GROMACS .gro file of C-alpha atoms in nm:
model
  337
    1MET     CA    1  12.450   8.793  11.859
    2LEU     CA    2  12.193   8.952  11.647
    3PRO     CA    3  11.907   8.722  11.541
    4LYS     CA    4  12.065   8.594  11.219
    5ASP     CA    5  12.394   8.543  11.392
    6TYR     CA    6  12.216   8.323  11.646
    7ILE     CA    7  12.063   8.103  11.362
    8ALA     CA    8  12.397   8.091  11.207
    9TYR     CA    9  12.532   7.968  11.514
   10LYS     CA   10  12.274   7.703  11.567
   11LEU     CA   11  12.325   7.578  11.213
   12SER     CA   12  12.705   7.577  11.200
   13GLY     CA   13  12.820   7.601  11.552
   14ILE     CA   14  13.030   7.927  11.454
   15HIS     CA   15  12.980   8.237  11.664
   16GLY     CA   16  13.013   8.509  11.432
   17ILE     CA   17  12.872   8.861  11.314
   18ASP     CA   18  12.895   9.060  10.977
   19VAL     CA   19  13.048   9.387  10.925
   20SER     CA   20  12.716   9.575  10.845
   21ASP     CA   21  12.525   9.445  11.145
   22CYS     CA   22  12.825   9.486  11.372
   23SER     CA   23  12.833   9.833  11.266
   24GLY     CA   24  12.516   9.914  11.469
   25THR     CA   25  12.634   9.747  11.788
   26LEU     CA   26  12.832  10.062  11.896
   27LEU     CA   27  13.120   9.827  11.972
   28MET     CA   28  13.287   9.833  11.645
   29ASN     CA   29  13.578  10.033  11.492
   30VAL     CA   30  13.379  10.072  11.174
   31LYS     CA   31  13.667  10.228  10.974
   32ASN     CA   32  13.902   9.926  11.038
   33ARG     CA   33  13.621   9.663  11.027
   34THR     CA   34  13.740   9.538  11.381
   35TRP     CA   35  13.584   9.535  11.720
   36SER     CA   36  13.672   9.861  11.923
   37LYS     CA   37  13.920   9.761  12.190
   38GLU     CA   38  13.884  10.108  12.348
   39ILE     CA   39  13.510  10.082  12.393
   40ILE     CA   40  13.500   9.710  12.485
   41GLU     CA   41  13.753   9.766  12.753
   42ALA     CA   42  13.597  10.069  12.895
   43LEU     CA   43  13.251   9.886  12.929
   44GLY     CA   44  13.432   9.578  13.086
   45ILE     CA   45  13.311   9.337  12.821
   46ASN     CA   46  13.485   9.011  12.781
   47PHE     CA   47  13.637   8.978  12.437
   48ASN     CA   48  13.557   8.593  12.454
   49SER     CA   49  13.182   8.687  12.454
   50LEU     CA   50  13.193   8.838  12.104
   51GLY     CA   51  13.221   8.652  11.778
   52LYS     CA   52  13.437   8.680  11.483
   53ILE     CA   53  13.366   8.960  11.233
   54TYR     CA   54  13.299   8.828  10.883
   55GLU     CA   55  13.222   9.021  10.547
   56SER     CA   56  12.859   8.952  10.450
   57SER     CA   57  12.941   8.723  10.168
   58GLU     CA   58  13.201   8.505  10.365
   59ILE     CA   59  13.126   8.127  10.413
   60ILE     CA   60  13.164   8.080  10.770
   61GLY     CA   61  13.118   7.695  10.779
   62THR     CA   62  12.885   7.421  10.694
   63LEU     CA   63  12.551   7.271  10.825
   64LYS     CA   64  12.645   7.062  11.131
   65GLU     CA   65  12.644   6.685  11.063
   66ASN     CA   66  12.346   6.596  11.302
   67LEU     CA   67  12.125   6.867  11.109
   68LYS     CA   68  12.249   6.729  10.762
   69GLU     CA   69  12.132   6.377  10.878
   70LYS     CA   70  11.805   6.525  11.033
   71PHE     CA   71  11.719   6.695  10.711
   72GLY     CA   72  11.847   6.440  10.477
   73PHE     CA   73  12.105   6.642  10.300
   74GLU     CA   74  12.384   6.433  10.146
   75LYS     CA   75  12.611   6.726  10.042
   76ASN     CA   76  12.771   6.973  10.278
   77ILE     CA   77  12.554   7.290  10.317
   78LYS     CA   78  12.751   7.618  10.319
   79ILE     CA   79  12.645   7.881  10.573
   80ILE     CA   80  12.684   8.234  10.441
   81MET     CA   81  12.698   8.510  10.710
   82GLY     CA   82  12.465   8.751  10.551
   83GLY     CA   83  12.389   9.121  10.659
   84GLY     CA   84  12.165   9.368  10.805
   85ASP     CA   85  11.844   9.467  10.622
   86GLN     CA   86  11.947   9.786  10.433
   87ALA     CA   87  12.289   9.653  10.346
   88MET     CA   88  12.115   9.348  10.194
   89GLY     CA   89  11.841   9.564  10.054
   90ALA     CA   90  12.096   9.796   9.872
   91ILE     CA   91  12.254   9.485   9.710
   92GLY     CA   92  11.893   9.365   9.606
   93VAL     CA   93  11.838   9.694   9.419
   94GLY     CA   94  12.184   9.719   9.293
   95ALA     CA   95  12.294  10.011   9.485
   96ILE     CA   96  12.634   9.876   9.531
   97LYS     CA   97  12.888  10.175   9.403
   98GLU     CA   98  12.923  10.514   9.499
   99GLY     CA   99  12.675  10.750   9.334
  100THR     CA  100  12.399  10.491   9.336
  101ILE     CA  101  12.150  10.545   9.615
  102SER     CA  102  11.894  10.309   9.750
  103LEU     CA  103  11.582  10.476   9.846
  104ALA     CA  104  11.381  10.221  10.054
  105LEU     CA  105  11.025  10.333  10.121
  106GLY     CA  106  10.897  10.057  10.355
  107THR     CA  107  10.792  10.102  10.714
  108SER     CA  108  11.051  10.338  10.766
  109GLY     CA  109  11.212  10.568  10.471
  110VAL     CA  110  11.588  10.491  10.435
  111VAL     CA  111  11.839  10.686  10.202
  112PHE     CA  112  12.149  10.435  10.143
  113SER     CA  113  12.456  10.585   9.985
  114PRO     CA  114  12.749  10.342   9.925
  115THR     CA  115  13.104  10.491   9.971
  116ASP     CA  116  13.418  10.374   9.861
  117GLU     CA  117  13.584  10.522  10.181
  118TYR     CA  118  13.484  10.563  10.533
  119LYS     CA  119  13.312  10.897  10.576
  120VAL     CA  120  13.130  11.045  10.882
  121ASP     CA  121  12.883  11.327  10.936
  122LEU     CA  122  13.045  11.512  11.228
  123LYS     CA  123  12.701  11.589  11.388
  124TYR     CA  124  12.597  11.232  11.376
  125ARG     CA  125  12.296  11.279  11.184
  126LEU     CA  126  12.385  10.977  10.946
  127HIS     CA  127  12.483  10.644  11.007
  128SER     CA  128  12.836  10.559  10.885
  129PHE     CA  129  12.839  10.177  10.848
  130CYS     CA  130  13.022   9.899  10.670
  131ASP     CA  131  12.815   9.775  10.369
  132GLY     CA  132  12.777   9.412  10.242
  133ASN     CA  133  13.009   9.450   9.942
  134GLY     CA  134  13.346   9.521  10.119
  135LYS     CA  135  13.314   9.902  10.148
  136TYR     CA  136  13.110  10.150  10.337
  137HIS     CA  137  12.777  10.327  10.333
  138GLN     CA  138  12.593  10.648  10.462
  139MET     CA  139  12.244  10.599  10.563
  140GLY     CA  140  11.965  10.849  10.680
  141VAL     CA  141  11.641  10.714  10.826
  142THR     CA  142  11.294  10.872  10.869
  143LEU     CA  143  11.124  10.645  11.107
  144SER     CA  144  10.781  10.686  10.955
  145GLY     CA  145  10.779  10.616  10.580
  146ALA     CA  146  10.509  10.401  10.439
  147SER     CA  147  10.400  10.341  10.785
  148ALA     CA  148  10.264  10.703  10.814
  149LEU     CA  149  10.033  10.621  10.489
  150LYS     CA  150   9.939  10.288  10.671
  151TRP     CA  151   9.844  10.488  10.993
  152TRP     CA  152   9.627  10.723  10.781
  153VAL     CA  153   9.443  10.474  10.564
  154GLU     CA  154   9.400  10.176  10.806
  155ASP     CA  155   9.397  10.311  11.154
  156VAL     CA  156   9.248  10.658  11.115
  157ASN     CA  157   9.008  10.601  10.812
  158ASN     CA  158   8.960  10.203  10.881
  159SER     CA  159   9.022  10.139  10.524
  160LYS     CA  160   9.233   9.902  10.306
  161ASP     CA  161   9.153  10.093   9.989
  162TYR     CA  162   9.500  10.269   9.898
  163GLU     CA  163   9.391  10.327   9.558
  164LEU     CA  164   9.110  10.539   9.685
  165TYR     CA  165   9.330  10.758   9.892
  166ASN     CA  166   9.603  10.777   9.614
  167ASN     CA  167   9.332  10.894   9.381
  168LEU     CA  168   9.218  11.178   9.630
  169ALA     CA  169   9.567  11.287   9.662
  170LYS     CA  170   9.622  11.295   9.294
  171ASP     CA  171   9.334  11.540   9.238
  172ILE     CA  172   9.527  11.797   9.479
  173LEU     CA  173   9.798  12.038   9.346
  174PRO     CA  174  10.150  12.017   9.456
  175GLY     CA  175  10.181  12.186   9.812
  176SER     CA  176   9.840  12.055   9.933
  177ASP     CA  177   9.699  12.397   9.957
  178GLN     CA  178   9.965  12.490  10.215
  179LEU     CA  179   9.879  12.212  10.451
  180TYR     CA  180  10.206  12.055  10.601
  181PHE     CA  181  10.258  11.703  10.777
  182LEU     CA  182  10.526  11.637  11.004
  183PRO     CA  183  10.591  11.249  10.984
  184TYR     CA  184  10.731  11.224  11.333
  185LEU     CA  185  10.480  10.958  11.451
  186ILE     CA  186  10.743  10.775  11.670
  187GLY     CA  187  10.996  11.046  11.693
  188GLU     CA  188  11.258  11.104  11.444
  189ARG     CA  189  11.614  10.972  11.356
  190THR     CA  190  11.757  11.159  11.054
  191PRO     CA  191  11.835  11.445  11.090
  192HIS     CA  192  11.711  11.538  11.438
  193ASN     CA  193  11.788  11.229  11.655
  194ASN     CA  194  11.478  11.319  11.871
  195PRO     CA  195  11.255  11.053  12.025
  196TYR     CA  196  11.036  11.300  12.180
  197ILE     CA  197  10.930  11.506  11.861
  198ARG     CA  198  10.564  11.417  11.737
  199GLY     CA  199  10.389  11.428  11.426
  200GLY     CA  200  10.089  11.645  11.319
  201PHE     CA  201   9.915  11.835  11.050
  202ILE     CA  202  10.003  12.206  11.032
  203GLY     CA  203   9.783  12.473  10.851
  204LEU     CA  204   9.435  12.297  10.866
  205THR     CA  205   9.141  12.494  10.725
  206HIS     CA  206   8.787  12.415  10.656
  207ASN     CA  207   8.888  12.391  10.275
  208HIS     CA  208   9.093  12.097  10.346
  209HIS     CA  209   8.962  11.739  10.303
  210LYS     CA  210   9.108  11.380  10.294
  211GLY     CA  211   9.279  11.444   9.959
  212HIS     CA  212   9.464  11.720  10.103
  213MET     CA  213   9.561  11.537  10.414
  214THR     CA  214   9.663  11.229  10.212
  215ARG     CA  215   9.881  11.427   9.984
  216ALA     CA  216  10.042  11.624  10.268
  217ILE     CA  217  10.144  11.283  10.424
  218LEU     CA  218  10.313  11.186  10.089
  219GLU     CA  219  10.484  11.515  10.065
  220GLY     CA  220  10.586  11.524  10.446
  221VAL     CA  221  10.763  11.197  10.414
  222ALA     CA  222  10.921  11.307  10.086
  223PHE     CA  223  11.040  11.632  10.265
  224SER     CA  224  11.196  11.415  10.548
  225LEU     CA  225  11.372  11.195  10.299
  226LYS     CA  226  11.489  11.533  10.131
  227ASP     CA  227  11.649  11.591  10.462
  228CYS     CA  228  11.857  11.276  10.429
  229PHE     CA  229  11.965  11.370  10.079
  230SER     CA  230  12.080  11.725  10.191
  231LEU     CA  231  12.295  11.568  10.448
  232LEU     CA  232  12.459  11.349  10.181
  233ASN     CA  233  12.523  11.645   9.972
  234ASN     CA  234  12.708  11.816  10.274
  235LEU     CA  235  12.948  11.513  10.250
  236ASN     CA  236  12.984  11.569   9.873
  237LEU     CA  237  12.840  11.236   9.792
  238LYS     CA  238  12.717  11.186   9.437
  239GLU     CA  239  12.357  11.107   9.349
  240ASP     CA  240  12.399  10.973   8.994
  241LYS     CA  241  12.124  10.722   9.023
  242ILE     CA  242  11.843  10.685   9.266
  243LEU     CA  243  11.681  10.326   9.300
  244ILE     CA  244  11.356  10.295   9.475
  245SER     CA  245  11.219   9.990   9.666
  246GLY     CA  246  10.941   9.889   9.945
  247GLY     CA  247  10.575   9.914   9.944
  248GLY     CA  248  10.553  10.289   9.894
  249SER     CA  249  10.715  10.226   9.537
  250LYS     CA  250  10.381  10.090   9.422
  251SER     CA  251  10.255  10.438   9.443
  252SER     CA  252  10.337  10.624   9.102
  253LEU     CA  253  10.200  10.951   9.249
  254TRP     CA  254  10.450  10.909   9.559
  255LYS     CA  255  10.738  10.831   9.324
  256GLN     CA  256  10.656  11.161   9.135
  257ILE     CA  257  10.623  11.361   9.447
  258LEU     CA  258  10.966  11.220   9.550
  259ALA     CA  259  11.129  11.297   9.223
  260ASP     CA  260  10.994  11.648   9.223
  261VAL     CA  261  11.111  11.721   9.590
  262ILE     CA  262  11.445  11.565   9.542
  263GLY     CA  263  11.468  11.700   9.215
  264LYS     CA  264  11.625  11.393   9.061
  265PRO     CA  265  11.483  11.097   8.868
  266ILE     CA  266  11.363  10.797   9.046
  267ILE     CA  267  11.420  10.467   8.908
  268THR     CA  268  11.192  10.145   8.977
  269ILE     CA  269  11.343   9.799   8.959
  270ASP     CA  270  11.175   9.465   8.893
  271SER     CA  271  11.278   9.366   9.227
  272ALA     CA  272  11.141   9.658   9.403
  273SER     CA  273  10.927   9.449   9.663
  274GLU     CA  274  11.204   9.195   9.741
  275GLY     CA  275  11.515   9.399   9.801
  276PRO     CA  276  11.664   9.244  10.123
  277ALA     CA  277  11.575   8.892  10.046
  278LEU     CA  278  11.718   8.901   9.695
  279GLY     CA  279  12.034   9.076   9.835
  280CYS     CA  280  12.076   8.777  10.053
  281ALA     CA  281  12.020   8.535   9.759
  282ILE     CA  282  12.274   8.735   9.564
  283ILE     CA  283  12.556   8.715   9.810
  284ALA     CA  284  12.500   8.341   9.869
  285SER     CA  285  12.514   8.286   9.497
  286VAL     CA  286  12.849   8.469   9.486
  287ALA     CA  287  12.973   8.278   9.774
  288CYS     CA  288  12.870   7.962   9.610
  289ASN     CA  289  13.073   8.070   9.288
  290ASN     CA  290  12.763   8.103   9.073
  291PHE     CA  291  12.883   8.474   8.999
  292SER     CA  292  13.242   8.606   9.004
  293SER     CA  293  13.125   8.900   9.209
  294ILE     CA  294  12.838   9.095   9.347
  295GLU     CA  295  12.874   9.350   9.080
  296GLU     CA  296  12.831   9.075   8.817
  297ALA     CA  297  12.521   8.908   8.978
  298CYS     CA  298  12.351   9.246   9.029
  299LYS     CA  299  12.407   9.326   8.660
  300LYS     CA  300  12.266   9.010   8.540
  301ILE     CA  301  11.969   8.972   8.805
  302ILE     CA  302  11.833   9.335   8.846
  303LYS     CA  303  11.664   9.526   8.581
  304GLU     CA  304  11.552   9.881   8.558
  305VAL     CA  305  11.187   9.884   8.451
  306HIS     CA  306  11.065  10.255   8.473
  307THR     CA  307  11.198  10.605   8.547
  308THR     CA  308  10.982  10.878   8.696
  309TYR     CA  309  11.124  11.232   8.586
  310PRO     CA  310  11.085  11.541   8.804
  311SER     CA  311  10.862  11.804   8.679
  312LYS     CA  312  11.033  12.158   8.650
  313GLU     CA  313  10.748  12.329   8.754
  314ASN     CA  314  10.688  12.119   9.067
  315ILE     CA  315  11.040  12.125   9.174
  316ASN     CA  316  11.013  12.520   9.214
  317ILE     CA  317  10.687  12.474   9.401
  318TYR     CA  318  10.834  12.209   9.640
  319LYS     CA  319  11.165  12.393   9.679
  320ASP     CA  320  10.956  12.667   9.829
  321SER     CA  321  10.725  12.431  10.042
  322TYR     CA  322  11.051  12.237  10.183
  323GLU     CA  323  11.207  12.554  10.313
  324LYS     CA  324  10.889  12.617  10.497
  325TYR     CA  325  10.850  12.265  10.638
  326LYS     CA  326  11.221  12.283  10.769
  327LYS     CA  327  11.109  12.594  10.983
  328LEU     CA  328  10.838  12.392  11.155
  329TYR     CA  329  11.080  12.169  11.362
  330ASP     CA  330  11.244  12.425  11.580
  331PRO     CA  331  10.926  12.588  11.743
  332LEU     CA  332  10.786  12.256  11.801
  333LYS     CA  333  11.069  12.054  11.948
  334ASN     CA  334  11.056  12.237  12.282
  335PHE     CA  335  10.682  12.179  12.318
  336TRP     CA  336  10.749  11.799  12.311
  337SER     CA  337  11.063  11.793  12.489
   0.00000   0.00000   0.00000
């Protein structure tokens, strides 16, 4: 059981798991949304120890009678299965159809692309999972997203003044005077799948100061997320709309950098800081018949409040910087392996 599944079990007595979390167990036939008989038998796992697989918005049961009495509930309380953080976060920002991308800039950076059909990156650089809306998604993850900026501001500079560092970076021209930051502070997932690679500043000179270094961090994370978008492009997935959420979305500068690096508008929504929790609330409301579908709920609840458009001039600057950034990985990977 994953944590939420154990809670659901204690509340309802039902042993289950949802399709989005189950996709990450490596025990699932994701395409068919079932346990993988071949893998489970090969590992000698008892099928009876595995719970039933549910869709995220399914009602799996009701609150146990003894808990109803303990907490003073008179009516039956429905228990809805729920889902993984990114699957729920995508619903919470309205990324529920192919072409609408969830860009979550939290502790990690996540690019989440819903798909109508099961697709897979044959080099296994993207996650191919079930989503919380009855379909599938492709997901790329850079392990150090906003946490890279937190490390720089709080741990290195012993500060909490993010606005100060944001303003220092704002005064620096795109490209950070040829200073690069590799955001591999705890290894990297997409596209490298390398737990040994390490982060670093490349190209430091006496002319660089905290403003350059701060902007290089913002750009380095953006380049890593660009890696994720490039892999989606390889699968011919559309990027009609990019919806941003997470703590990093509070920075207008970072959103501008992302728009310029990715080359697409970045849309901020009114629930940018509440994605996964709101996604859970939405599927619960649908399960309780307050809305006819997840699509209807998202349309009525989630509002787009601001769009950050890319600068044509900056797109060209970052196109060149990104190509140089990509060349830094290969010579360094062997140093850390």
